[in-house]
Tab-separated table of C-alpha atoms in Angstrom:
chain	number	residue	atom	x	y	z
G	1	UNK	CA	3.698	22.021	20.822
G	2	UNK	CA	4.925	18.448	20.383
G	3	UNK	CA	6.008	16.828	17.184
G	4	UNK	CA	2.918	14.668	17.249
G	5	UNK	CA	0.654	17.666	17.525
G	6	UNK	CA	2.402	19.452	14.682
G	7	UNK	CA	1.987	16.446	12.411
G	8	UNK	CA	-1.613	15.761	13.317
G	9	UNK	CA	-3.105	12.628	14.813
G	10	UNK	CA	-5.942	10.205	14.263
G	11	UNK	CA	-8.903	11.427	16.248
G	12	UNK	CA	-9.838	8.064	17.760
G	13	UNK	CA	-8.774	4.448	18.070
G	14	UNK	CA	-11.637	3.450	15.770
G	15	UNK	CA	-10.505	5.989	13.194
G	16	UNK	CA	-6.980	4.567	13.170
G	17	UNK	CA	-8.165	0.948	13.042
G	18	UNK	CA	-10.520	1.601	10.140
G	19	UNK	CA	-7.873	3.677	8.344
G	20	UNK	CA	-5.179	1.010	8.809
G	21	UNK	CA	-7.653	-1.720	7.877
G	22	UNK	CA	-8.642	0.352	4.852
G	23	UNK	CA	-4.999	0.513	3.843
G	24	UNK	CA	-4.677	-3.248	4.210
G	25	UNK	CA	-8.009	-4.062	2.574
G	26	UNK	CA	-7.564	-3.438	-1.114
G	27	UNK	CA	-7.453	-4.977	-4.557
G	28	UNK	CA	-5.268	-7.775	-3.210
G	29	UNK	CA	-8.155	-8.996	-1.052
G	30	UNK	CA	-10.953	-8.657	-3.580
G	31	UNK	CA	-9.549	-9.868	-6.877
G	32	UNK	CA	-6.152	-11.460	-6.178
G	33	UNK	CA	-6.929	-13.624	-3.166
G	34	UNK	CA	-9.889	-15.614	-4.610
G	35	UNK	CA	-8.009	-16.547	-7.765
G	36	UNK	CA	-4.910	-17.559	-5.831
G	37	UNK	CA	-6.987	-19.612	-3.404
G	38	UNK	CA	-8.612	-21.414	-6.334
G	39	UNK	CA	-5.403	-22.242	-8.186
G	40	UNK	CA	-3.369	-23.116	-5.075
G	41	UNK	CA	-5.553	-25.733	-3.465
G	42	UNK	CA	-8.687	-24.174	-2.020
G	43	UNK	CA	-9.038	-25.088	1.657
G	44	UNK	CA	-5.396	-26.131	2.052
G	45	UNK	CA	-4.253	-22.755	0.726
G	46	UNK	CA	-6.573	-20.985	3.174
G	47	UNK	CA	-4.921	-22.778	6.101
G	48	UNK	CA	-1.415	-21.960	4.858
G	49	UNK	CA	-2.424	-18.330	4.330
G	50	UNK	CA	-3.931	-18.039	7.813
G	51	UNK	CA	-0.779	-19.505	9.387
G	52	UNK	CA	1.423	-17.050	7.490
G	53	UNK	CA	-0.750	-14.095	8.513
G	54	UNK	CA	-0.815	-15.218	12.155
G	55	UNK	CA	2.919	-15.861	12.466
G	56	UNK	CA	4.545	-13.525	9.971
G	57	UNK	CA	1.965	-10.936	8.960
G	58	UNK	CA	1.020	-9.846	12.472
G	59	UNK	CA	4.595	-9.691	13.741
G	60	UNK	CA	5.850	-7.682	10.757
G	61	UNK	CA	2.906	-5.301	11.131
G	62	UNK	CA	3.578	-4.811	14.839
G	63	UNK	CA	7.251	-4.203	14.105
G	64	UNK	CA	6.296	-1.482	11.621
G	65	UNK	CA	3.726	0.001	14.007
G	66	UNK	CA	6.229	0.273	16.852
G	67	UNK	CA	8.913	1.916	14.725
G	68	UNK	CA	6.456	4.504	13.402
G	69	UNK	CA	4.771	5.326	16.712
G	70	UNK	CA	8.106	5.486	18.600
G	71	UNK	CA	9.425	8.262	16.364
G	72	UNK	CA	6.244	9.961	15.066
G	73	UNK	CA	7.914	10.249	11.678
G	74	UNK	CA	7.521	8.953	8.143
G	75	UNK	CA	9.212	5.667	7.223
G	76	UNK	CA	12.563	7.219	6.266
G	77	UNK	CA	12.646	9.629	9.204
G	78	UNK	CA	11.650	6.884	11.624
G	79	UNK	CA	14.455	4.560	10.586
G	80	UNK	CA	16.951	7.426	10.555
G	81	UNK	CA	16.040	8.504	14.076
G	82	UNK	CA	16.469	5.010	15.487
G	83	UNK	CA	19.615	4.261	13.459
G	84	UNK	CA	20.813	6.549	10.674
G	85	UNK	CA	22.536	3.687	8.836
G	86	UNK	CA	19.156	2.043	8.249
G	87	UNK	CA	17.214	4.982	6.804
G	88	UNK	CA	17.496	3.401	3.351
G	89	UNK	CA	15.064	0.683	4.474
G	90	UNK	CA	12.405	3.350	4.911
G	91	UNK	CA	13.345	4.717	1.502
G	92	UNK	CA	12.905	1.277	-0.018
G	93	UNK	CA	9.410	1.139	1.443
G	94	UNK	CA	8.453	4.550	0.081
G	95	UNK	CA	9.750	3.594	-3.385
G	96	UNK	CA	7.797	0.330	-3.296
G	97	UNK	CA	4.565	2.102	-2.368
G	98	UNK	CA	5.103	4.674	-5.096
G	99	UNK	CA	5.537	1.992	-7.771
G	100	UNK	CA	2.455	0.119	-6.575
G	101	UNK	CA	0.402	3.303	-6.668
G	102	UNK	CA	1.297	3.841	-10.341
G	103	UNK	CA	-0.734	0.817	-11.391
G	104	UNK	CA	-3.129	0.832	-8.448
G	105	UNK	CA	-4.688	4.113	-9.569
G	106	UNK	CA	-5.213	2.749	-13.046
G	107	UNK	CA	-7.121	-0.267	-11.731
G	108	UNK	CA	-9.092	1.978	-9.378
G	109	UNK	CA	-10.090	3.988	-12.425
G	110	UNK	CA	-11.250	0.836	-14.166
G	111	UNK	CA	-13.563	0.150	-11.216
G	112	UNK	CA	-15.151	3.584	-11.642
G	113	UNK	CA	-15.543	2.947	-15.371
G	114	UNK	CA	-17.385	-0.315	-14.677
G	115	UNK	CA	-19.640	1.301	-12.086
G	116	UNK	CA	-20.729	3.785	-14.753
G	117	UNK	CA	-21.064	1.038	-17.367
G	118	UNK	CA	-23.215	-1.164	-15.115
G	119	UNK	CA	-25.522	1.754	-14.413
G	120	UNK	CA	-25.811	3.129	-17.953
G	121	UNK	CA	-24.883	0.461	-20.518
G	122	UNK	CA	-24.498	-2.997	-19.007
G	123	UNK	CA	-25.680	-4.798	-22.143
G	124	UNK	CA	-22.639	-3.546	-24.049
G	125	UNK	CA	-20.390	-5.000	-21.348
G	126	UNK	CA	-22.224	-8.304	-21.401
G	127	UNK	CA	-22.282	-8.591	-25.201
G	128	UNK	CA	-18.645	-9.734	-24.943
G	129	UNK	CA	-17.114	-9.150	-21.479
G	130	UNK	CA	-13.583	-10.053	-22.532
G	131	UNK	CA	-13.594	-7.873	-25.656
G	132	UNK	CA	-15.118	-4.979	-23.692
G	133	UNK	CA	-12.343	-5.150	-21.115
G	134	UNK	CA	-9.516	-5.529	-23.624
G	135	UNK	CA	-10.727	-2.878	-26.055
G	136	UNK	CA	-12.369	-0.248	-23.847
G	137	UNK	CA	-9.893	-0.344	-20.983
G	138	UNK	CA	-6.642	-1.532	-22.544
G	139	UNK	CA	-6.898	-0.574	-26.213
G	140	UNK	CA	-6.214	-4.060	-27.554
G	141	UNK	CA	-8.021	-3.179	-30.780
G	142	UNK	CA	-5.336	-0.619	-31.631
G	143	UNK	CA	-7.247	2.475	-30.503
G	144	UNK	CA	-5.852	4.574	-27.693
G	145	UNK	CA	-7.777	3.635	-24.501
G	146	UNK	CA	-8.762	7.157	-23.452
G	147	UNK	CA	-11.252	5.979	-20.849
G	148	UNK	CA	-9.217	3.089	-19.443
G	149	UNK	CA	-5.818	4.808	-19.368
G	150	UNK	CA	-6.647	8.498	-18.943
G	151	UNK	CA	-10.123	9.673	-17.948
G	152	UNK	CA	-11.198	7.264	-15.210
G	153	UNK	CA	-7.727	6.698	-13.709
G	154	UNK	CA	-7.387	10.493	-13.561
G	155	UNK	CA	-10.678	10.724	-11.650
G	156	UNK	CA	-9.522	8.041	-9.222
G	157	UNK	CA	-6.137	9.687	-8.680
G	158	UNK	CA	-7.752	13.108	-8.221
G	159	UNK	CA	-10.069	11.686	-5.548
G	160	UNK	CA	-7.100	10.094	-3.791
G	161	UNK	CA	-5.137	13.355	-3.855
G	162	UNK	CA	-8.148	15.335	-2.623
G	163	UNK	CA	-8.559	13.071	0.402
G	164	UNK	CA	-4.826	13.242	1.166
G	165	UNK	CA	-4.858	17.032	0.905
G	166	UNK	CA	-6.899	17.067	4.123
G	167	UNK	CA	-4.268	15.067	6.022
G	168	UNK	CA	-5.131	12.457	8.631
G	169	UNK	CA	-8.564	14.020	9.133
G	170	UNK	CA	-9.459	13.347	5.498
G	171	UNK	CA	-8.177	9.774	5.663
G	172	UNK	CA	-10.003	9.072	8.916
G	173	UNK	CA	-13.305	10.541	7.749
G	174	UNK	CA	-13.219	8.570	4.502
G	175	UNK	CA	-12.328	5.311	6.264
G	176	UNK	CA	-15.010	5.582	8.948
G	177	UNK	CA	-17.617	5.924	6.196
G	178	UNK	CA	-16.363	3.531	3.539
G	179	UNK	CA	-15.055	0.621	5.610
G	180	UNK	CA	-18.378	-0.256	7.298
G	181	UNK	CA	-20.139	0.102	3.934
G	182	UNK	CA	-17.526	-2.172	2.341
G	183	UNK	CA	-18.092	-4.879	4.960
G	184	UNK	CA	-21.881	-4.707	4.609
G	185	UNK	CA	-21.700	-4.926	0.811
G	186	UNK	CA	-19.175	-7.763	0.920
G	187	UNK	CA	-21.243	-9.844	3.343
G	188	UNK	CA	-24.373	-9.257	1.260
G	189	UNK	CA	-22.637	-10.299	-1.962
G	190	UNK	CA	-21.123	-13.351	-0.271
G	191	UNK	CA	-24.557	-14.505	0.922
G	192	UNK	CA	-25.988	-13.948	-2.562
G	193	UNK	CA	-23.184	-15.947	-4.203
G	194	UNK	CA	-23.437	-18.824	-1.741
G	195	UNK	CA	-27.176	-19.203	-2.378
G	196	UNK	CA	-26.827	-19.573	-6.159
G	197	UNK	CA	-27.748	-22.974	-7.660
G	198	UNK	CA	-24.543	-24.974	-7.907
G	199	UNK	CA	-22.623	-22.765	-5.451
G	200	UNK	CA	-22.276	-25.679	-3.044
G	201	UNK	CA	-19.487	-27.106	-5.226
G	202	UNK	CA	-17.523	-23.905	-4.774
G	203	UNK	CA	-18.113	-23.959	-1.028
G	204	UNK	CA	-16.966	-27.568	-0.870
G	205	UNK	CA	-13.798	-26.708	-2.803
G	206	UNK	CA	-12.973	-23.823	-0.465
G	207	UNK	CA	-13.538	-25.993	2.610
G	208	UNK	CA	-11.864	-29.188	1.393
G	209	UNK	CA	-8.321	-29.548	2.749
G	210	UNK	CA	-5.824	-31.531	0.691
G	211	UNK	CA	-2.248	-30.655	1.625
G	212	UNK	CA	-0.900	-32.564	-1.367
G	213	UNK	CA	-1.857	-29.454	-3.384
G	214	UNK	CA	0.555	-27.319	-1.368
G	215	UNK	CA	4.046	-26.877	-2.772
G	216	UNK	CA	6.726	-24.203	-2.786
G	217	UNK	CA	4.806	-22.124	-5.310
G	218	UNK	CA	1.673	-22.143	-3.167
G	219	UNK	CA	3.614	-21.072	-0.073
G	220	UNK	CA	5.385	-18.351	-2.042
G	221	UNK	CA	2.034	-17.178	-3.368
G	222	UNK	CA	0.504	-17.112	0.111
G	223	UNK	CA	3.392	-15.105	1.560
G	224	UNK	CA	3.385	-12.583	-1.276
G	225	UNK	CA	-0.382	-12.255	-0.970
G	226	UNK	CA	-0.073	-11.621	2.773
G	227	UNK	CA	2.464	-8.814	2.281
G	228	UNK	CA	0.474	-7.178	-0.506
G	229	UNK	CA	-2.843	-7.569	1.297
G	230	UNK	CA	-1.606	-6.270	4.666
G	231	UNK	CA	0.278	-3.312	3.107
G	232	UNK	CA	3.554	-4.550	4.618
G	233	UNK	CA	7.052	-3.772	3.415
G	234	UNK	CA	6.330	-0.300	2.033
G	235	UNK	CA	6.420	1.897	5.130
G	236	UNK	CA	2.700	2.640	5.066
G	237	UNK	CA	2.010	1.140	8.470
G	238	UNK	CA	4.996	2.979	9.939
G	239	UNK	CA	3.594	6.248	8.643
G	240	UNK	CA	0.055	5.556	9.862
G	241	UNK	CA	1.288	4.528	13.325
G	242	UNK	CA	3.329	7.717	13.513
G	243	UNK	CA	0.027	9.612	13.743
G	244	UNK	CA	-1.004	7.680	16.882
G	245	UNK	CA	-0.724	8.932	20.442
G	246	UNK	CA	1.658	7.217	22.830
G	247	UNK	CA	-1.287	5.889	24.804
G	248	UNK	CA	-2.732	3.731	22.040
G	249	UNK	CA	-2.530	-0.056	22.433
G	250	UNK	CA	-0.525	-1.301	19.464
G	251	UNK	CA	-0.947	-4.939	20.504
G	252	UNK	CA	-4.725	-4.921	20.138
G	253	UNK	CA	-4.585	-2.586	17.140
G	254	UNK	CA	-2.337	-5.035	15.273
G	255	UNK	CA	-4.611	-7.966	16.037
G	256	UNK	CA	-7.751	-6.108	14.979
G	257	UNK	CA	-6.318	-4.753	11.714
G	258	UNK	CA	-4.933	-8.152	10.662
G	259	UNK	CA	-8.198	-9.862	11.587
G	260	UNK	CA	-10.338	-7.393	9.623
G	261	UNK	CA	-8.089	-7.673	6.574
G	262	UNK	CA	-8.109	-11.471	6.673
G	263	UNK	CA	-11.887	-11.549	7.084
G	264	UNK	CA	-12.290	-9.459	3.932
G	265	UNK	CA	-10.024	-11.805	1.974
G	266	UNK	CA	-11.953	-14.853	3.178
G	267	UNK	CA	-15.323	-13.208	2.486
G	268	UNK	CA	-14.143	-12.337	-1.025
G	269	UNK	CA	-13.058	-15.921	-1.591
G	270	UNK	CA	-16.395	-17.264	-0.399
G	271	UNK	CA	-18.154	-14.683	-2.558
G	272	UNK	CA	-16.344	-15.289	-5.832
G	273	UNK	CA	-15.422	-18.996	-5.898
G	274	UNK	CA	-18.993	-20.264	-5.278
G	275	UNK	CA	-20.223	-17.845	-7.953
G	276	UNK	CA	-17.787	-19.069	-10.594
G	277	UNK	CA	-18.611	-22.696	-9.775
G	278	UNK	CA	-22.321	-21.895	-10.043
G	279	UNK	CA	-21.896	-20.340	-13.487
G	280	UNK	CA	-19.255	-22.759	-14.782
G	281	UNK	CA	-16.851	-19.916	-15.593
G	282	UNK	CA	-13.241	-20.662	-14.636
G	283	UNK	CA	-11.739	-18.027	-12.343
G	284	UNK	CA	-8.492	-16.240	-12.983
G	285	UNK	CA	-6.357	-13.526	-11.428
G	286	UNK	CA	-5.629	-9.877	-12.105
G	287	UNK	CA	-7.362	-7.505	-14.475
G	288	UNK	CA	-8.900	-10.125	-16.730
G	289	UNK	CA	-10.436	-11.827	-13.721
G	290	UNK	CA	-11.860	-8.698	-12.129
G	291	UNK	CA	-13.243	-7.076	-15.264
G	292	UNK	CA	-13.804	-9.830	-17.807
G	293	UNK	CA	-14.340	-13.135	-15.998
G	294	UNK	CA	-16.514	-11.676	-13.242
G	295	UNK	CA	-18.517	-9.663	-15.736
G	296	UNK	CA	-19.398	-12.990	-17.324
G	297	UNK	CA	-20.335	-14.354	-13.910
G	298	UNK	CA	-22.649	-11.412	-13.189
G	299	UNK	CA	-24.250	-11.824	-16.599
G	300	UNK	CA	-25.099	-15.444	-15.781
G	301	UNK	CA	-26.816	-14.916	-12.417
G	302	UNK	CA	-30.244	-13.431	-11.572
G	303	UNK	CA	-30.048	-9.734	-10.746
G	304	UNK	CA	-26.567	-9.647	-12.223
G	305	UNK	CA	-26.636	-5.964	-13.124
G	306	UNK	CA	-27.312	-4.905	-9.538
G	307	UNK	CA	-24.877	-7.458	-8.093
G	308	UNK	CA	-22.178	-6.389	-10.544
G	309	UNK	CA	-22.696	-2.714	-9.775
G	310	UNK	CA	-22.331	-3.425	-6.047
G	311	UNK	CA	-19.192	-5.462	-6.687
G	312	UNK	CA	-17.476	-2.656	-8.582
G	313	UNK	CA	-18.476	-0.178	-5.888
G	314	UNK	CA	-16.868	-2.621	-3.464
G	315	UNK	CA	-13.736	-2.783	-5.603
G	316	UNK	CA	-13.614	1.006	-5.775
G	317	UNK	CA	-13.981	1.410	-2.000
G	318	UNK	CA	-11.226	-1.144	-1.385
G	319	UNK	CA	-8.939	0.572	-3.876
G	320	UNK	CA	-9.454	4.145	-2.650
G	321	UNK	CA	-8.861	3.273	1.019
G	322	UNK	CA	-5.549	1.654	0.048
G	323	UNK	CA	-4.420	4.281	-2.448
G	324	UNK	CA	-4.814	7.067	0.114
G	325	UNK	CA	-2.566	5.270	2.588
G	326	UNK	CA	0.117	4.559	-0.002
G	327	UNK	CA	0.099	8.124	-1.287
G	328	UNK	CA	0.256	9.469	2.268
G	329	UNK	CA	3.465	7.499	2.816
G	330	UNK	CA	5.088	9.164	-0.192
G	331	UNK	CA	3.807	12.651	0.614
G	332	UNK	CA	4.867	12.437	4.277
G	333	UNK	CA	8.376	11.541	3.106
G	334	UNK	CA	8.586	14.494	0.694
G	335	UNK	CA	7.169	16.984	3.199
G	336	UNK	CA	9.154	15.898	6.252
G	337	UNK	CA	12.430	14.758	4.690
G	338	UNK	CA	12.749	16.993	1.637
G	339	UNK	CA	10.913	20.083	2.878
G	340	UNK	CA	8.504	20.136	-0.072
G	341	UNK	CA	5.227	21.955	0.485
G	342	UNK	CA	2.377	19.444	0.844
G	343	UNK	CA	0.365	20.841	-2.066
G	344	UNK	CA	3.381	20.857	-4.391
G	345	UNK	CA	4.335	17.337	-3.326
G	346	UNK	CA	0.808	16.144	-4.091
G	347	UNK	CA	0.724	17.726	-7.531
G	348	UNK	CA	4.179	16.611	-8.685
G	349	UNK	CA	3.796	13.093	-7.306
G	350	UNK	CA	0.344	12.699	-8.846
G	351	UNK	CA	1.578	13.765	-12.283
G	352	UNK	CA	4.395	11.199	-12.236
G	353	UNK	CA	2.074	8.471	-10.955
G	354	UNK	CA	-0.399	9.246	-13.707
G	355	UNK	CA	2.182	9.127	-16.518
G	356	UNK	CA	3.694	5.835	-15.362
G	357	UNK	CA	0.185	4.461	-14.844
G	358	UNK	CA	-0.795	5.197	-18.433
G	359	UNK	CA	2.196	3.160	-19.636
G	360	UNK	CA	1.107	0.339	-17.331
G	361	UNK	CA	-2.366	0.195	-18.879
G	362	UNK	CA	-0.988	0.313	-22.411
G	363	UNK	CA	1.350	-2.564	-21.615
G	364	UNK	CA	-1.459	-4.772	-20.340
G	365	UNK	CA	-2.696	-5.445	-23.845
G	366	UNK	CA	0.916	-6.068	-24.957
G	367	UNK	CA	0.566	-3.212	-27.381
G	368	UNK	CA	3.119	-2.350	-30.038
G	369	UNK	CA	2.923	1.437	-30.091
G	370	UNK	CA	4.914	1.946	-33.283
G	371	UNK	CA	2.846	3.774	-35.874
G	372	UNK	CA	-0.166	4.098	-33.569
G	373	UNK	CA	0.360	6.782	-30.917
G	374	UNK	CA	4.139	7.325	-31.006
G	375	UNK	CA	4.482	7.219	-34.752
G	376	UNK	CA	7.904	6.190	-35.976
G	377	UNK	CA	9.443	5.919	-32.509
G	378	UNK	CA	9.420	2.144	-32.314
G	379	UNK	CA	8.603	2.329	-28.601
G	380	UNK	CA	7.156	-0.840	-27.098
G	381	UNK	CA	6.017	-1.683	-23.583
G	382	UNK	CA	5.170	-5.394	-23.863
G	383	UNK	CA	6.255	-6.400	-20.343
G	384	UNK	CA	6.241	-3.101	-18.494
G	385	UNK	CA	3.129	-3.806	-16.427
G	386	UNK	CA	4.142	-7.381	-15.641
G	387	UNK	CA	7.555	-6.108	-14.555
G	388	UNK	CA	6.065	-3.563	-12.150
G	389	UNK	CA	3.898	-6.189	-10.486
G	390	UNK	CA	6.725	-8.722	-10.319
G	391	UNK	CA	9.110	-6.113	-8.894
G	392	UNK	CA	6.744	-5.146	-6.087
G	393	UNK	CA	5.007	-8.447	-5.252
G	394	UNK	CA	7.977	-10.799	-5.530
G	395	UNK	CA	10.936	-8.599	-4.585
G	396	UNK	CA	10.385	-5.171	-3.029
G	397	UNK	CA	7.531	-5.950	-0.619
G	398	UNK	CA	9.197	-9.065	0.835
G	399	UNK	CA	12.569	-7.265	0.895
G	400	UNK	CA	11.090	-4.348	2.830
G	401	UNK	CA	9.558	-6.728	5.369
G	402	UNK	CA	12.802	-8.727	5.566
G	403	UNK	CA	14.986	-5.731	6.400
G	404	UNK	CA	12.394	-4.300	8.782
G	405	UNK	CA	12.401	-7.488	10.844
G	406	UNK	CA	16.205	-7.580	10.787
G	407	UNK	CA	16.257	-4.007	12.041
G	408	UNK	CA	13.703	-4.516	14.799
G	409	UNK	CA	15.047	-7.930	15.790
G	410	UNK	CA	18.784	-7.239	15.770
G	411	UNK	CA	19.457	-3.496	15.624
G	412	UNK	CA	16.783	-1.549	17.479
G	413	UNK	CA	15.825	-4.596	19.526
G	414	UNK	CA	12.668	-6.531	20.259
G	415	UNK	CA	12.669	-5.294	23.873
G	416	UNK	CA	12.337	-1.709	22.650
G	417	UNK	CA	9.624	-2.793	20.209
G	418	UNK	CA	7.668	-4.519	22.965
G	419	UNK	CA	8.017	-1.522	25.275
G	420	UNK	CA	6.598	0.668	22.538
G	421	UNK	CA	3.803	-1.767	21.686
G	422	UNK	CA	2.662	-1.892	25.322
G	423	UNK	CA	3.195	1.844	25.961
G	424	UNK	CA	5.959	1.017	28.450
G	425	UNK	CA	4.042	-1.753	30.158
G	426	UNK	CA	0.652	-0.067	30.307
G	427	UNK	CA	-0.933	-2.813	28.189
G	428	UNK	CA	-0.534	-6.569	28.444
G	429	UNK	CA	1.275	-8.537	25.752
G	430	UNK	CA	1.222	-12.168	26.857
G	431	UNK	CA	2.793	-13.360	23.588
G	432	UNK	CA	5.825	-11.077	23.918
G	433	UNK	CA	8.331	-13.970	24.276
G	434	UNK	CA	6.952	-15.590	21.120
G	435	UNK	CA	7.037	-12.231	19.317
G	436	UNK	CA	10.750	-11.896	20.125
G	437	UNK	CA	11.597	-15.291	18.675
G	438	UNK	CA	9.500	-14.814	15.537
G	439	UNK	CA	10.829	-11.339	14.725
G	440	UNK	CA	14.452	-12.239	15.390
G	441	UNK	CA	14.524	-15.662	13.762
G	442	UNK	CA	11.407	-16.944	12.009
G	443	UNK	CA	10.479	-13.787	10.093
G	444	UNK	CA	13.861	-13.054	8.456
G	445	UNK	CA	14.585	-16.738	7.792
G	446	UNK	CA	11.159	-17.443	6.287
G	447	UNK	CA	10.985	-14.231	4.268
G	448	UNK	CA	14.572	-14.579	3.043
G	449	UNK	CA	14.012	-18.198	2.039
G	450	UNK	CA	10.852	-17.317	0.173
G	451	UNK	CA	12.572	-14.479	-1.721
G	452	UNK	CA	15.373	-16.803	-2.818
G	453	UNK	CA	12.954	-19.620	-3.646
G	454	UNK	CA	10.868	-17.263	-5.731
G	455	UNK	CA	13.874	-16.104	-7.740
G	456	UNK	CA	15.026	-19.688	-8.292
G	457	UNK	CA	11.543	-20.704	-9.386
G	458	UNK	CA	11.275	-17.778	-11.807
G	459	UNK	CA	14.651	-18.647	-13.358
G	460	UNK	CA	13.625	-22.281	-13.655
G	461	UNK	CA	10.510	-21.499	-15.681
G	462	UNK	CA	12.033	-18.710	-17.786
């Protein structure tokens, strides 16, 4: 029996595409992208983002796909097999995914909480959307946020672990059900938002191109968004591709996954920005945007309870399809590299993720815990959550992509990557010469420059 058979495989090309697209399509598409598009220039930002995805996103994804499928191993094992000195790059990716999952599961839990609230008690949410979010989910009123930090995030994490416990079959089955539903719901909500009175101003803003609004910050934001949205730089795509057969066409798979992910981001932008223009509520980014600002938007439009419920189902679907892929990357590493039993790896990893996630939620309200829950300890977590997001979005994700392209471009070699992508010439890859140049030169130069520029910018404003 081959290594591939022992590890399991995706049952079909569609199953892999929907699973990989599910990994890519997540919270970054639904609640981060619209706010960033709004604050970074609307139509001009969209063009910059599309260029970055086309040139950098697709090539980094293909590089990760080829490394994973060539070796049929997790991110660390894949890099070690091709060059043992570079196994740490795979380890960096696994660590990045693990950190992201710590706060991802908390936000996924918030989505479940809002689904329940919109079904059972939407008037309480709408009485004061901001206060409801801050107090019920984050504990800003000084009470421990049992529902926002413990109960609902635990449910979300348990669902993620349950799906992962069934291996690739569980991931594939979930993705083939949820991804089509997600697209249908997203298109429906986009149409509803675009037909609201006053939505035409939002549409005009998203379609108006003014490149004077684009600066270094906007480009940095677009690149970071692309990495986060496409699940690049954390070994997830390497791990997923390792479950593919050698006969699968990685060239077309890369194009389809990147296209589906980008479509979701654009649909989300054209769903949310017209809605906030129609209601006169300024958009934002992050938790406050997804659970406070948008709650106010839903309150202000006809049929808002039903629309809001669908939106939070959409957010939940996007989150669960991504969380399963990230957790699978960590579990595959523990099982294959450390020899840990899959069930034990799931349990131990989930416990750690849950504990760190609770601290993330507490930090979001900038809580001082002294005398409240950790009496007398003087423990504070005022910037813990912000630090986790900064560490992953600005540093670890781009760094993982940077070193992956260096490895594929200069160590393993683009010729080997192309041979793997085309299954040794079985499939056509007409852009192979361009791929070589981008992976060897453009990707590392652009990503490296953006990392440095981001650090300089952060120091300048601190």
